[in-house]
Short mmCIF file of C-alpha atoms in Angstrom, two decimals:
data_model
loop_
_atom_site.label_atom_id
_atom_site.label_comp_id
_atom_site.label_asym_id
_atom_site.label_seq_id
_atom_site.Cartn_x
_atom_site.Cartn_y
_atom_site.Cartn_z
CA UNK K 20 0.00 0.00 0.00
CA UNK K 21 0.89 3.48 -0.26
CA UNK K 22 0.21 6.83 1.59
CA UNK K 23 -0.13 9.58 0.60
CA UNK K 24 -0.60 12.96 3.08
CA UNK K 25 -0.98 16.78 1.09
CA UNK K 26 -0.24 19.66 3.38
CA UNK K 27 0.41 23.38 2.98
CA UNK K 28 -3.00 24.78 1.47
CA UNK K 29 -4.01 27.67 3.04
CA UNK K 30 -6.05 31.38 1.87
CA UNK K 31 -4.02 33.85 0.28
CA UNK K 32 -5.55 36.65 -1.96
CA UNK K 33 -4.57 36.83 -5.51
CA UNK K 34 -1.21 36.79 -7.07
CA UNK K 35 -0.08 35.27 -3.93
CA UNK K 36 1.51 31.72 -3.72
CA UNK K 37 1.77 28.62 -2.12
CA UNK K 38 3.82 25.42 -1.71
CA UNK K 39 2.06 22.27 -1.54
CA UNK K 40 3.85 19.29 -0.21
CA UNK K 41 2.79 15.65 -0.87
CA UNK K 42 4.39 13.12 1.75
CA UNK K 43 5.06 9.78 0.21
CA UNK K 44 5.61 6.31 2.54
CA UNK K 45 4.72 2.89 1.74
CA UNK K 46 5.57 0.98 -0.88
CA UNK K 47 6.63 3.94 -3.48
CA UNK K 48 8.25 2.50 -6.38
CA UNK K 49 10.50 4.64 -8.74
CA UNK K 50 8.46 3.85 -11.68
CA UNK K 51 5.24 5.59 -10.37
CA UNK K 52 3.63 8.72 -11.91
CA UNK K 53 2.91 11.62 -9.30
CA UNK K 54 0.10 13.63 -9.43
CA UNK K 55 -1.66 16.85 -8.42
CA UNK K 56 -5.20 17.33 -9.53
CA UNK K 57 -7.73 19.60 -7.91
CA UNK K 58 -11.89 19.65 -7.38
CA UNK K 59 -13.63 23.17 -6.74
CA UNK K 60 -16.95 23.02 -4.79
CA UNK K 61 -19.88 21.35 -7.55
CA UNK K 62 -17.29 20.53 -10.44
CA UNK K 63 -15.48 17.19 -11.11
CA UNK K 64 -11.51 16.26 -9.96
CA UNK K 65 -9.26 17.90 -12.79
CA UNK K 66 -5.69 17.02 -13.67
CA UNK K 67 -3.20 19.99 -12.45
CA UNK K 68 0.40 18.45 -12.88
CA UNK K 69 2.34 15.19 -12.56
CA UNK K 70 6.08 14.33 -12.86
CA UNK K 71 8.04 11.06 -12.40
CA UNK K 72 9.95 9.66 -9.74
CA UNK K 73 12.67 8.46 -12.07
CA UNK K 74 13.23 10.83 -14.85
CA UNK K 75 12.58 14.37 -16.18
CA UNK K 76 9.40 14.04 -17.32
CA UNK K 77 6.82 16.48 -15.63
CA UNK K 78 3.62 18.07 -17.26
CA UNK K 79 1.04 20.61 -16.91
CA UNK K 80 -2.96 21.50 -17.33
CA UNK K 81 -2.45 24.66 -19.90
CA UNK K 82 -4.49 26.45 -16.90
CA UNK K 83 -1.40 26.28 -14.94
CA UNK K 84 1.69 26.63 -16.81
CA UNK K 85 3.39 29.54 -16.56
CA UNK K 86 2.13 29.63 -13.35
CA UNK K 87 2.76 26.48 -11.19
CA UNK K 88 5.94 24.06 -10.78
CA UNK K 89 5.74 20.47 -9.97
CA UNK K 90 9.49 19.16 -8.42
CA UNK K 91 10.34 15.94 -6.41
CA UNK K 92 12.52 14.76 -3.43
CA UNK K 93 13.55 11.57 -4.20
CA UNK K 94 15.19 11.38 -0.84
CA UNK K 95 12.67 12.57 0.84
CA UNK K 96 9.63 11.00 -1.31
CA UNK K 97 8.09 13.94 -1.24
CA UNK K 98 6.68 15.83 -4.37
CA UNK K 99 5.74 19.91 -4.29
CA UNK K 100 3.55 21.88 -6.08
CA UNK K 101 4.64 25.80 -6.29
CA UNK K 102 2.04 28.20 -6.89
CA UNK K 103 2.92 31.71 -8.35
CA UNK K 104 0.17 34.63 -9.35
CA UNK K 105 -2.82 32.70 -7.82
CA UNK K 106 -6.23 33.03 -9.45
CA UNK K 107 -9.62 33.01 -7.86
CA UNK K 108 -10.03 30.45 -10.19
CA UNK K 109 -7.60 28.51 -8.69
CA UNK K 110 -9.90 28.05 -5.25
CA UNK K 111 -10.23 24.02 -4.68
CA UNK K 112 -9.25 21.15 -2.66
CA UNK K 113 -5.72 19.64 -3.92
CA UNK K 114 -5.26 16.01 -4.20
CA UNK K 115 -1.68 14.21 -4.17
CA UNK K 116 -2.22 10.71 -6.43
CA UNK K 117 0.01 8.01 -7.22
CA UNK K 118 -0.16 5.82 -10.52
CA UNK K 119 1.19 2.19 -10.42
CA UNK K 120 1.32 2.11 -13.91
CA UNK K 121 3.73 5.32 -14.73
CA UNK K 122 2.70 5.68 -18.10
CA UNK K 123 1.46 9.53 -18.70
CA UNK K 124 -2.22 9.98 -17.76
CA UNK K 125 -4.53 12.84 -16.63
CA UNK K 126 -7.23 10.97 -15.93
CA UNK K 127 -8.42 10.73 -12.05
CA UNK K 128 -9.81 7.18 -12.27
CA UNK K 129 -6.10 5.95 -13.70
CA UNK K 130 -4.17 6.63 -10.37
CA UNK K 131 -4.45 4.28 -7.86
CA UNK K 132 -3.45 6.03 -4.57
CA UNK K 133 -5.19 9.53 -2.92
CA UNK K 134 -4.26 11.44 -0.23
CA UNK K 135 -7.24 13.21 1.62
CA UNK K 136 -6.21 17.01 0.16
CA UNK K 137 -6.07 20.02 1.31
CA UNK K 138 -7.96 23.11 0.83
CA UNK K 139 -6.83 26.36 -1.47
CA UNK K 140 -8.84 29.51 -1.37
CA UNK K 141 -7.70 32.35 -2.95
CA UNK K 142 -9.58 35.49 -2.69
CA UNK K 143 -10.44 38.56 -4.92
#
């Protein structure tokens, strides 16, 4: 099994930022895809970012980029998500999920592991 625990969410008003941090333990294997997807209140989970544990491969929702950085600690198994020139838009609970598979995916129902989130509100 694998856990998974988000922390560092938090209200800031906009064009402020945050770090989120995604704790890792279990059994994490190298090959797994990290992600961070997010669900505002009455809308469905939606990919953010995810990134590899074992390579250079990290990618981005085009509602992000520019804006947000996904980066691992391999040492640490932890994963971060920075987030510059926060949106409104941006207001949601952030999920930290794990796919067994590693193979690229934005889809919510292909990861296999969840943390419980945290929440994001950024105001106007």
């Amino acid at each position: 099994q694998v856990q998974l625990v988000e922390s560092g969410g938090g209200l800031v008003p906009s064009g402020g930022s945050l770090r989120l941090t995604c704790a890792a333990s279990g059994r994490i294997q190298r090959n797994y895809l990290m992600g961070w997807f997010r669900q505002a209140s009455g809308k469905e989970r939606e990919f953010v970012a995810a990134i590899k544990w074992s390579d250079l491969y990290a990618s981005y929702d085009d509602s992000v980029k520019g804006r947000f950085t996904i980066s691992r600690d391999n040492a640490k198994n932890t994963v971060y998500l920075q987030m510059d020139n926060l949106k409104p838009e941006d207001t949601a609970v952030y999920y930290c999920a794990a796919r067994s598979l590693g193979s690229r995916s934005t889809r919510p129902y292909e990861y296999d592991f969840w943390g419980q989130g945290t929440q994001v509100s950024v105001s106007s």
